[in-house]
PDB file of C-alpha atoms (C1' of nucleotides) in Angstrom:
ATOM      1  CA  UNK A   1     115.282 112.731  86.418  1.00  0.00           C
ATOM      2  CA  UNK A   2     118.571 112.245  88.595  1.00  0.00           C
ATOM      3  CA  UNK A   3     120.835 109.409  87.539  1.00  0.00           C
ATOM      4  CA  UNK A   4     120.071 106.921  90.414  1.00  0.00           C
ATOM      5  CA  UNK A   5     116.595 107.339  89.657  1.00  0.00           C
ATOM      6  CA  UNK A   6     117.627 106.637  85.934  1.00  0.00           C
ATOM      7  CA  UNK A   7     119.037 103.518  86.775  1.00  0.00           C
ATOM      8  CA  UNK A   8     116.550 102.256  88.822  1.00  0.00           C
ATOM      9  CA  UNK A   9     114.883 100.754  85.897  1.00  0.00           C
ATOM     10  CA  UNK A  10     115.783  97.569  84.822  1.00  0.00           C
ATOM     11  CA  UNK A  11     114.803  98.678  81.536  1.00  0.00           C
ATOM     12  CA  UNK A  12     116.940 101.655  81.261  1.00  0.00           C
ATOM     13  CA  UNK A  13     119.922  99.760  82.985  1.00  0.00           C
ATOM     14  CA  UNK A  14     120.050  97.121  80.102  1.00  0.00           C
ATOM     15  CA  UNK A  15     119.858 100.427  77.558  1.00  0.00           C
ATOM     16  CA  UNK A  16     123.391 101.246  79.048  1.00  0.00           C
ATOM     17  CA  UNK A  17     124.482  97.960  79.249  1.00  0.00           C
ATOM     18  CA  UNK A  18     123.920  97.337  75.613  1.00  0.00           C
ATOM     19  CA  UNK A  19     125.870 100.529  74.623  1.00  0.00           C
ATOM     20  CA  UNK A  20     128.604 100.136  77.381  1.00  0.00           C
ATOM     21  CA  UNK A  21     131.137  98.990  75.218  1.00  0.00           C
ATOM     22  CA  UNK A  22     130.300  99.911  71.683  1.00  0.00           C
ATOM     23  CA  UNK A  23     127.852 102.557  70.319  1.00  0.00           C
ATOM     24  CA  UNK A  24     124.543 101.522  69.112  1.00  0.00           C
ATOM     25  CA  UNK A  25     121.173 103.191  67.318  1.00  0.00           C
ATOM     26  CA  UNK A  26     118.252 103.198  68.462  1.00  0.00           C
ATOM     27  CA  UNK A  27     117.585 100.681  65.805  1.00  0.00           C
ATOM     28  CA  UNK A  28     120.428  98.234  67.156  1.00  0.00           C
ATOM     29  CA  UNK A  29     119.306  98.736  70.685  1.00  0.00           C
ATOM     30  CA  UNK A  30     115.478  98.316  69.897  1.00  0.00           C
ATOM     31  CA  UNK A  31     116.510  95.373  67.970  1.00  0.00           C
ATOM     32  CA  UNK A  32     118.251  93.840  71.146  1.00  0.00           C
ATOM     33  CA  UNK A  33     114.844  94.256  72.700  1.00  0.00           C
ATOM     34  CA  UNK A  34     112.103  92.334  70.809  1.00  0.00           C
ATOM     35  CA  UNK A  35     109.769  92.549  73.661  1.00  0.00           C
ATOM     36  CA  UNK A  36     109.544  96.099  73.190  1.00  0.00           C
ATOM     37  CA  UNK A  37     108.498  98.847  70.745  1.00  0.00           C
ATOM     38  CA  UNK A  38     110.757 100.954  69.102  1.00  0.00           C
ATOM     39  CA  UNK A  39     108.891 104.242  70.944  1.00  0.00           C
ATOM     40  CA  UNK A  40     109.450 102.543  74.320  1.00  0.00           C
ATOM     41  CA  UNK A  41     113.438 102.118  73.640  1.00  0.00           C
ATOM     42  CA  UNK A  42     113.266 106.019  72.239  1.00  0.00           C
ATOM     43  CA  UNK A  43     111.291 107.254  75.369  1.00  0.00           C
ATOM     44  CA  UNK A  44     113.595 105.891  77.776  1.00  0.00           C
ATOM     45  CA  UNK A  45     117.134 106.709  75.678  1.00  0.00           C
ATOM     46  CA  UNK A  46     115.666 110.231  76.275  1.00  0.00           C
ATOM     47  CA  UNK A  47     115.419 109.943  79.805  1.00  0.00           C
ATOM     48  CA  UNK A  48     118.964 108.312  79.642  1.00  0.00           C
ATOM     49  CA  UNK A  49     120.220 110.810  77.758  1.00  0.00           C
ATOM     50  CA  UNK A  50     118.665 113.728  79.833  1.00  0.00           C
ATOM     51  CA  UNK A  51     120.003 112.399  83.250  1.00  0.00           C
ATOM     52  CA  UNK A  52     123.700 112.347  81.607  1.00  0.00           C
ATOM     53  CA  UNK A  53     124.214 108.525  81.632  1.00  0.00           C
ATOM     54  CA  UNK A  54     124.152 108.071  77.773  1.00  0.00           C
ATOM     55  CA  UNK A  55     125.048 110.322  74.767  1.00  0.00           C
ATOM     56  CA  UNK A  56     123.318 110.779  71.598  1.00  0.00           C
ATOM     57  CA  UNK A  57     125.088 112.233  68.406  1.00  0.00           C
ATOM     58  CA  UNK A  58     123.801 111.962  64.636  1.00  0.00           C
ATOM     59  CA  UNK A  59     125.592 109.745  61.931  1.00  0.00           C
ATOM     60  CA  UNK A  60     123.539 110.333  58.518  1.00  0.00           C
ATOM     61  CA  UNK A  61     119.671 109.190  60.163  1.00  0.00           C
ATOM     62  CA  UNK A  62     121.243 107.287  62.636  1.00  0.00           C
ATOM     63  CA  UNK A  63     121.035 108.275  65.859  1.00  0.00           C
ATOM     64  CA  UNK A  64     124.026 106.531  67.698  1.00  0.00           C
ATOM     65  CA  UNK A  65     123.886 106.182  71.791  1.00  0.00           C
ATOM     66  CA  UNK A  66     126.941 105.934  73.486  1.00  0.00           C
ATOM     67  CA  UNK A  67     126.902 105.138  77.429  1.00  0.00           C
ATOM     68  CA  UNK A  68     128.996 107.781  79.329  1.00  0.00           C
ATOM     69  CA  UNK A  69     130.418 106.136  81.567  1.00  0.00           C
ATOM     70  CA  UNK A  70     132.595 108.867  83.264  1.00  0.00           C
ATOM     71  CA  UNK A  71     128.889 109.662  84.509  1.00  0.00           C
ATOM     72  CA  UNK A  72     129.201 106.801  87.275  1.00  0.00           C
ATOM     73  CA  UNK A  73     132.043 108.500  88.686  1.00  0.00           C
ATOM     74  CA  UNK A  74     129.565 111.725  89.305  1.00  0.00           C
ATOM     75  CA  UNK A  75     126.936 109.207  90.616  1.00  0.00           C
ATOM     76  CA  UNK A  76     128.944 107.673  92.921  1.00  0.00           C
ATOM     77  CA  UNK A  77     129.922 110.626  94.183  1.00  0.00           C
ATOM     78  CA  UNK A  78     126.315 112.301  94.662  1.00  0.00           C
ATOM     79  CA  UNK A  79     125.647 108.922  96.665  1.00  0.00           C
ATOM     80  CA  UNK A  80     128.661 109.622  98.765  1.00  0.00           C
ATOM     81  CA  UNK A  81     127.966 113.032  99.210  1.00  0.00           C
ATOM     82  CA  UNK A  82     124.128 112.280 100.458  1.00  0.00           C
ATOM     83  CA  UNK A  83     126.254 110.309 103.455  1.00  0.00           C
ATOM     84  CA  UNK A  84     129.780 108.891 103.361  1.00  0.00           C
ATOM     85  CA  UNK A  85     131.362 112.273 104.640  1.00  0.00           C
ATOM     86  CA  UNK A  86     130.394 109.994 107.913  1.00  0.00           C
ATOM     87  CA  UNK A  87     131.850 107.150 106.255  1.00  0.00           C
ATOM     88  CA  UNK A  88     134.795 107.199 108.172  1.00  0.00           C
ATOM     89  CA  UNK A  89     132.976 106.600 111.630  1.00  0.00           C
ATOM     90  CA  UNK A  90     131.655 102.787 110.339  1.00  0.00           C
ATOM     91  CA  UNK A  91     133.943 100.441 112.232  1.00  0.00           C
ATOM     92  CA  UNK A  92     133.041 102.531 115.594  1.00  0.00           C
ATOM     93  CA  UNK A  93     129.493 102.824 114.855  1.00  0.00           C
ATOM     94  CA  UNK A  94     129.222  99.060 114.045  1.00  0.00           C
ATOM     95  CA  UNK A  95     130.674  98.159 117.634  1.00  0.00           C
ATOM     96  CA  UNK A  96     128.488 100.418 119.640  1.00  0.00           C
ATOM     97  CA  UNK A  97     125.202  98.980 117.274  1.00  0.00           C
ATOM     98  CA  UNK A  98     126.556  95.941 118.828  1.00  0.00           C
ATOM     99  CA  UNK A  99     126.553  97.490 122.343  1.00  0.00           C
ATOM    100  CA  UNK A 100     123.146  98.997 121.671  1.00  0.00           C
ATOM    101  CA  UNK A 101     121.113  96.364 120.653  1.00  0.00           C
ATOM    102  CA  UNK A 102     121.937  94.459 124.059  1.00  0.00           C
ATOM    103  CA  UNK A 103     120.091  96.339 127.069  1.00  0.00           C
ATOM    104  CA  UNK A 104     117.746  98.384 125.644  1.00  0.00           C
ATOM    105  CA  UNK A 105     116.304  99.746 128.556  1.00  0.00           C
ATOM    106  CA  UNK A 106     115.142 103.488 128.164  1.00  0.00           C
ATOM    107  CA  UNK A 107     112.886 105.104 125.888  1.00  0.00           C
ATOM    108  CA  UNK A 108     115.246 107.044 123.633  1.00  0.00           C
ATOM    109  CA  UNK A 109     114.657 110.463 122.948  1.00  0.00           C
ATOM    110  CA  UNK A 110     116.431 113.129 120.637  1.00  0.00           C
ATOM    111  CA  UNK A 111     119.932 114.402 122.832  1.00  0.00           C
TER     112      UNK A 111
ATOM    113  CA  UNK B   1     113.336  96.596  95.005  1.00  0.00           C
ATOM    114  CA  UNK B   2     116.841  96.906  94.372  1.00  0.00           C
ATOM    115  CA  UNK B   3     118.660  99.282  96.779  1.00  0.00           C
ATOM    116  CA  UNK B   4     119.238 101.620  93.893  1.00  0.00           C
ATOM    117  CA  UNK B   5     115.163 101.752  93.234  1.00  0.00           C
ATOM    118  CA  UNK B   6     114.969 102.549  97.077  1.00  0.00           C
ATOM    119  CA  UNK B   7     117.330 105.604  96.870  1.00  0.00           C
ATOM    120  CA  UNK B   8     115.598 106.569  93.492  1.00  0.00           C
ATOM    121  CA  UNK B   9     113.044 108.592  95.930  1.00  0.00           C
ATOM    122  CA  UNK B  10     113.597 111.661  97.893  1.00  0.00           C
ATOM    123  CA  UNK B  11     111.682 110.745 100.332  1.00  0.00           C
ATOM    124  CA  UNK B  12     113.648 107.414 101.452  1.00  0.00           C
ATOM    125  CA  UNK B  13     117.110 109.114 101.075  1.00  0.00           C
ATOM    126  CA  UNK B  14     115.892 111.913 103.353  1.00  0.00           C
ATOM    127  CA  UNK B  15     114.892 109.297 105.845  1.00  0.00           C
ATOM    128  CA  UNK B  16     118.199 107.350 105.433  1.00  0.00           C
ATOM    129  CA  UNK B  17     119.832 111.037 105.788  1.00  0.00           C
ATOM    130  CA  UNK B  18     117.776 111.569 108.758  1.00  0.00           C
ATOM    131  CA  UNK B  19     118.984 108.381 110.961  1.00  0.00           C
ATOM    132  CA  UNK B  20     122.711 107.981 109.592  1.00  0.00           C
ATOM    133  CA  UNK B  21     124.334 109.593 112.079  1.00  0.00           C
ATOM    134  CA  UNK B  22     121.708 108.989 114.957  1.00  0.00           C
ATOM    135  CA  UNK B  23     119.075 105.943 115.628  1.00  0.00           C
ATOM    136  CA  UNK B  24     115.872 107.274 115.705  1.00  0.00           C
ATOM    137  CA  UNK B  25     112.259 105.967 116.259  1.00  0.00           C
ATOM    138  CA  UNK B  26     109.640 105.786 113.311  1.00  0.00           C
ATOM    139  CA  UNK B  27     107.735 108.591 115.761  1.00  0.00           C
ATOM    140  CA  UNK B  28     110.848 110.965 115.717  1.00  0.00           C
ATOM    141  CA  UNK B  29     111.620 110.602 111.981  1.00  0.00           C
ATOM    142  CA  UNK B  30     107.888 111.077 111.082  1.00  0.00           C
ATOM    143  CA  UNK B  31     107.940 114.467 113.348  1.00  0.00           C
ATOM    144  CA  UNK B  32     111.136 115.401 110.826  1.00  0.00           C
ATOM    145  CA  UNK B  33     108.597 115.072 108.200  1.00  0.00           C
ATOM    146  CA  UNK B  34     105.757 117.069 108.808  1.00  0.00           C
ATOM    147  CA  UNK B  35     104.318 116.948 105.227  1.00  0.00           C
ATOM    148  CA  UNK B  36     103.293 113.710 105.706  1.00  0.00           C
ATOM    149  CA  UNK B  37     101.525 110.845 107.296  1.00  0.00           C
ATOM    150  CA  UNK B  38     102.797 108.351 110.273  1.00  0.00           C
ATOM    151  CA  UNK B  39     101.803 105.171 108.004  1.00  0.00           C
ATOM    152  CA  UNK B  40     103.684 106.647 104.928  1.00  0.00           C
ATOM    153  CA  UNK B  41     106.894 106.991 106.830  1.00  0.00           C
ATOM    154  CA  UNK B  42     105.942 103.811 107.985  1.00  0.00           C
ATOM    155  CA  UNK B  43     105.710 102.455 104.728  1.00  0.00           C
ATOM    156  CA  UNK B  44     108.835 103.804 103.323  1.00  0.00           C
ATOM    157  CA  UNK B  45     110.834 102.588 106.080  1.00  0.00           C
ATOM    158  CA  UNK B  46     109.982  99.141 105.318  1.00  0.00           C
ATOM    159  CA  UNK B  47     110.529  99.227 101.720  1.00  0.00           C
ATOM    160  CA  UNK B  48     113.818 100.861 103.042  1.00  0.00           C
ATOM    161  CA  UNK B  49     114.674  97.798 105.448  1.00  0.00           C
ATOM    162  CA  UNK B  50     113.767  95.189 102.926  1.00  0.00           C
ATOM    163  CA  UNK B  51     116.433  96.462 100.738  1.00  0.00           C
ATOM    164  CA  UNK B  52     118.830  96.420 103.724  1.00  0.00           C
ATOM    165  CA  UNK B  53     119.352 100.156 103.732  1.00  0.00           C
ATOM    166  CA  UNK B  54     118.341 100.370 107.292  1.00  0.00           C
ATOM    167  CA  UNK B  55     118.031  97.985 110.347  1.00  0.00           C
ATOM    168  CA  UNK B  56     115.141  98.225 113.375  1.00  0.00           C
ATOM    169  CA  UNK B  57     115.175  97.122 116.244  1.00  0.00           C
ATOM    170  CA  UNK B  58     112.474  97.182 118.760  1.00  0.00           C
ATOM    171  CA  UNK B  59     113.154  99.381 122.245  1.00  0.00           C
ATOM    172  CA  UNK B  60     110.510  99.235 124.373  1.00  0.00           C
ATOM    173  CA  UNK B  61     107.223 100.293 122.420  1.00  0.00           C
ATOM    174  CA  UNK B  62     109.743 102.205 120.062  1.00  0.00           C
ATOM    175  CA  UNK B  63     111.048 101.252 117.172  1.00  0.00           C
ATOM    176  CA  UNK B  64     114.724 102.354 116.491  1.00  0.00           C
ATOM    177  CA  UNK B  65     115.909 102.601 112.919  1.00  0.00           C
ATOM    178  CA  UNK B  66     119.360 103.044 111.931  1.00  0.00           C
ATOM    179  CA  UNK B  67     121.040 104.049 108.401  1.00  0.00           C
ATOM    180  CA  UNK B  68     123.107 101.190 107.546  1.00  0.00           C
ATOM    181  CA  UNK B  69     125.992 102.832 106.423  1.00  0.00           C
ATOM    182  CA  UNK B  70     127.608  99.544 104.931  1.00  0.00           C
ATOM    183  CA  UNK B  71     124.682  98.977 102.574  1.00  0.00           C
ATOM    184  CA  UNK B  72     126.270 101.497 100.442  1.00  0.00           C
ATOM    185  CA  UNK B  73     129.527  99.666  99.783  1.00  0.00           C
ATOM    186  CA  UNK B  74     127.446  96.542  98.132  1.00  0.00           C
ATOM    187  CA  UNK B  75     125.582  99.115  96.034  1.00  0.00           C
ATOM    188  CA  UNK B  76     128.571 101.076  94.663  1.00  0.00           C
ATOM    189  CA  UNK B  77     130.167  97.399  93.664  1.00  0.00           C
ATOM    190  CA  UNK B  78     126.693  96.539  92.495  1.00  0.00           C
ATOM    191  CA  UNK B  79     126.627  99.545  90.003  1.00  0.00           C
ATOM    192  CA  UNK B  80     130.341  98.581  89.058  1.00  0.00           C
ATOM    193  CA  UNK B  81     129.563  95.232  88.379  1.00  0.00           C
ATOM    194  CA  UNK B  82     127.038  96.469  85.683  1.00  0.00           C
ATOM    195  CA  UNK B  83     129.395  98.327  83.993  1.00  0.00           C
ATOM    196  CA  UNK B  84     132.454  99.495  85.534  1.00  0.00           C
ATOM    197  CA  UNK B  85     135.173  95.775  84.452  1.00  0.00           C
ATOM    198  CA  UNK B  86     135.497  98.307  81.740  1.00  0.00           C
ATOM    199  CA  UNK B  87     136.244 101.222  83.676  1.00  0.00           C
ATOM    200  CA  UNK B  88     139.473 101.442  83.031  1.00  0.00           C
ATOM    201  CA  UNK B  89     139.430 101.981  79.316  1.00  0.00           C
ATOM    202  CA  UNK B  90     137.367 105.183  80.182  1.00  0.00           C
ATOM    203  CA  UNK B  91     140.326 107.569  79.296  1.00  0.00           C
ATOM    204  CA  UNK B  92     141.117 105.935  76.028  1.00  0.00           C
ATOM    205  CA  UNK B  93     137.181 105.688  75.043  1.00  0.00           C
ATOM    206  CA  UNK B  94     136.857 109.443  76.018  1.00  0.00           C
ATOM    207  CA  UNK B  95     139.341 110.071  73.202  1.00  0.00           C
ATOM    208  CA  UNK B  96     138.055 107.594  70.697  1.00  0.00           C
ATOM    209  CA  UNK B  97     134.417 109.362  71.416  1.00  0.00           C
ATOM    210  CA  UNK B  98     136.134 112.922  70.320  1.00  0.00           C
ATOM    211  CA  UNK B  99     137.352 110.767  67.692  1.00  0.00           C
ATOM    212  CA  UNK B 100     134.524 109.595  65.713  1.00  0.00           C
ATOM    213  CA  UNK B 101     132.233 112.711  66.677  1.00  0.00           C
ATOM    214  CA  UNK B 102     134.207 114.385  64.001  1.00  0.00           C
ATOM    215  CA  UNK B 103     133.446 112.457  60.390  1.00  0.00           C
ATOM    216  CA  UNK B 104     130.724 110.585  60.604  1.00  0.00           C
ATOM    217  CA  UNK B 105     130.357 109.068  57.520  1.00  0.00           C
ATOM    218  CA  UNK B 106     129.108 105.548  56.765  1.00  0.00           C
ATOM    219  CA  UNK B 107     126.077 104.508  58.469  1.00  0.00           C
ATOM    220  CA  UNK B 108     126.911 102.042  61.170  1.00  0.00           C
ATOM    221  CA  UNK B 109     126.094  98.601  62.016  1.00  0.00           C
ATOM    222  CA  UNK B 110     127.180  95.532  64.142  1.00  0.00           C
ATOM    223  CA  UNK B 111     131.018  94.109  63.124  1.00  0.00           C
TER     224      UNK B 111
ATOM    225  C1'  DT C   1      92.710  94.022 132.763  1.00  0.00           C
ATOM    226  C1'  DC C   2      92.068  98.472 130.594  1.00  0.00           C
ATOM    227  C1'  DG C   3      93.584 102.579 128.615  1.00  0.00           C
ATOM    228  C1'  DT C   4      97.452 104.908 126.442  1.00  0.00           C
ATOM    229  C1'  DT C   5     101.257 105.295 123.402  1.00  0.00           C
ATOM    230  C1'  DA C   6     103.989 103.810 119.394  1.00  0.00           C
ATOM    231  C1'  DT C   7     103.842 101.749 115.323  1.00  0.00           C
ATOM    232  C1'  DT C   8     102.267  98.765 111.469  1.00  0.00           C
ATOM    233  C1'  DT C   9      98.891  97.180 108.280  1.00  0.00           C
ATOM    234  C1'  DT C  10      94.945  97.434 105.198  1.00  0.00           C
ATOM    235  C1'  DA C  11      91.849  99.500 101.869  1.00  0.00           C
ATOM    236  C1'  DG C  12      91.122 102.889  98.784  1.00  0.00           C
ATOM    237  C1'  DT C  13      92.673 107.066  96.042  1.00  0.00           C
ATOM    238  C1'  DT C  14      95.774 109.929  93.505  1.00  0.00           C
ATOM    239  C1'  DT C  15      99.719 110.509  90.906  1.00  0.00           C
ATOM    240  C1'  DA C  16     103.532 109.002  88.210  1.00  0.00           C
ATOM    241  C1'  DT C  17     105.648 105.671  85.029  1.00  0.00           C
ATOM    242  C1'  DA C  18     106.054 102.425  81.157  1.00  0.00           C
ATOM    243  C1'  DC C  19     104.024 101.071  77.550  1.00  0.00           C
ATOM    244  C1'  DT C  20     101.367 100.735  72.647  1.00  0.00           C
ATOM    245  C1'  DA C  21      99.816 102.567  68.370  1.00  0.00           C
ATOM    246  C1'  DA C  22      99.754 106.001  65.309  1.00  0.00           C
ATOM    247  C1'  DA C  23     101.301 110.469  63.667  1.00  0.00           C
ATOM    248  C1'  DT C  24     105.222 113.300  62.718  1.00  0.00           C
ATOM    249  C1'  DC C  25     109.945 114.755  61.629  1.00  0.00           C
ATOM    250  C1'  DA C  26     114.453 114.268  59.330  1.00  0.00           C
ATOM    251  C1'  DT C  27     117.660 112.250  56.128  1.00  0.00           C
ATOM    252  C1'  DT C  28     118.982 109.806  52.070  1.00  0.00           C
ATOM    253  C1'  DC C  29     118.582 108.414  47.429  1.00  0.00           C
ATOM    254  C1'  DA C  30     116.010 107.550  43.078  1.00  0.00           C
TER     255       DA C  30
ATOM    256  C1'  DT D   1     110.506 116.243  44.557  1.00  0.00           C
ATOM    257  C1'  DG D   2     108.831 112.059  46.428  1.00  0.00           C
ATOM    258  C1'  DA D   3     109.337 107.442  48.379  1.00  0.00           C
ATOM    259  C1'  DA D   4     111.780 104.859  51.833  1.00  0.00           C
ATOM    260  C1'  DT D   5     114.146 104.511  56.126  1.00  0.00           C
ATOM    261  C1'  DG D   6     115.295 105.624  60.979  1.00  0.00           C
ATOM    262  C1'  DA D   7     113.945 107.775  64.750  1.00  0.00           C
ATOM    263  C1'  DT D   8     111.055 110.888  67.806  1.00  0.00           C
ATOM    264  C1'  DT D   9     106.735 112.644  69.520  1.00  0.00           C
ATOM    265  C1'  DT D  10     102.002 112.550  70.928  1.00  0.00           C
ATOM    266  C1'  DA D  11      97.738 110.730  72.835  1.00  0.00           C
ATOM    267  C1'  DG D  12      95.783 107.420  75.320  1.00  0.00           C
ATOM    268  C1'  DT D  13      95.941 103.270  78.476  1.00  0.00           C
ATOM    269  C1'  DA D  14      97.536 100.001  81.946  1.00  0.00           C
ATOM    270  C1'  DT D  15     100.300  99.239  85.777  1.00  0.00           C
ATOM    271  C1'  DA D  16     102.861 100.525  89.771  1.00  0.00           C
ATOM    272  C1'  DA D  17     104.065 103.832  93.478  1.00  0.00           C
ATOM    273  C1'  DA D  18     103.094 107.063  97.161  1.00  0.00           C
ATOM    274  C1'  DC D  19      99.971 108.743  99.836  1.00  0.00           C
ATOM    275  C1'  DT D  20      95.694 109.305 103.359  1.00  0.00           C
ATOM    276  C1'  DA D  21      92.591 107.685 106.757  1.00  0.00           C
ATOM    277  C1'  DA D  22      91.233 104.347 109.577  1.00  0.00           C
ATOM    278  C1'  DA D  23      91.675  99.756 111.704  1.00  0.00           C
ATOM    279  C1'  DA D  24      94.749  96.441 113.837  1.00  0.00           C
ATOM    280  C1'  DT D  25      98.741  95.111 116.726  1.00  0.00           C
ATOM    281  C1'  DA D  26     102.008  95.402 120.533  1.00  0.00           C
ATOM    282  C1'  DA D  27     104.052  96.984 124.823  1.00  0.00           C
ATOM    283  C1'  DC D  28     103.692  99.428 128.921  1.00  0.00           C
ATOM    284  C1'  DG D  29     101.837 101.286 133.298  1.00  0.00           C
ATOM    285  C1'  DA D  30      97.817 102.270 136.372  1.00  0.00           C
TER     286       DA D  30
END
DNA sequence: TCGTTATTTTAGTTTATACTAAATCATTCA
DNA sequence: TGAATGATTTAGTATAAACTAAAATAACGA
């Protein structure tokens, strides 16, 4: 799964939020979650942990999760990359929007 | 849905690729898509809209949709604001991490 | 007004996702 | 080794998403 699609959940986002700032197990995080079963959390730490937004190492039979946050970074980039290299043009391309949505006379058609 | 939920699908960031640097009309960016159906493009494009990651505006019988470009700034701060007040400790946590991978003694709970 | 073109909307189907419950695996400690 | 604990995995189910096909809407020109 790619990372935006990771963090489309609202689920999965509070699973990062909850280890932002200190690790957690899946116990902990489950725990912070009482609406939800303790496969649930583990499923979608998985999914987390397979798109690269949250870490997983062993401590004894702990597992402790660990939100990478350098990941965002990455994300934001792939985001950019999709369309921002035209990022640059905004400011012009807002003014002739402006222009545009005045006379619309003419069918358009592909130049 | 959330504008990161609307760029979680292929489909709907190929369709905001396909009229970010020219409008185009629902009929032109369905032709781009020939895998698929008129009322699914359809579809997507309104999901698209409703999360403000395109505008349309009618021409004529057409439809003109256009990539708004600007939508993207509110979602990067969006994703920051979930997380990213502690971006700046990122260096300093990245060495911590390498840190306590090592040990790993004690099994770990809440302070 | 009527037919044509461009698009949206609705109804129904398929596919994917999130979940529960129960089984399984791994680690620690008696 | 065996019981207890912490977590994952599997199988099955419910819900949501994406799609198709067809009907509805809207604008234009004859």
């Amino acid at each position: 799964m790619t990372p935006v699609a990771a963090l489309a959940s609202p689920r999965r986002r509070e699973l990062v939020r909850l280890c932002w700032d200190e690790p957690r197990s899946a116990g902990e995080l489950h725990r912070a979650l009482p609406d939800v079963t303790f496969g649930a959390v583990s499923q979608q730490l998985k999914i987390l942990a397979e798109a690269g937004l949250v870490s997983c190492t062993r401590e004894g039979r702990h597992r402790i999760y660990r939100a990478q946050r350098a990941a965002l970074g990455p994300l934001r980039r792939w985001l950019e990359a999709q369309w921002d290299d035209a990022l640059y043009r905004l400011k012009l391309e807002a003014e002739l929007d402006e222009a545009r949505r005045g006379p619309a006379p003419a069918p358009r058609r592909k130049p």
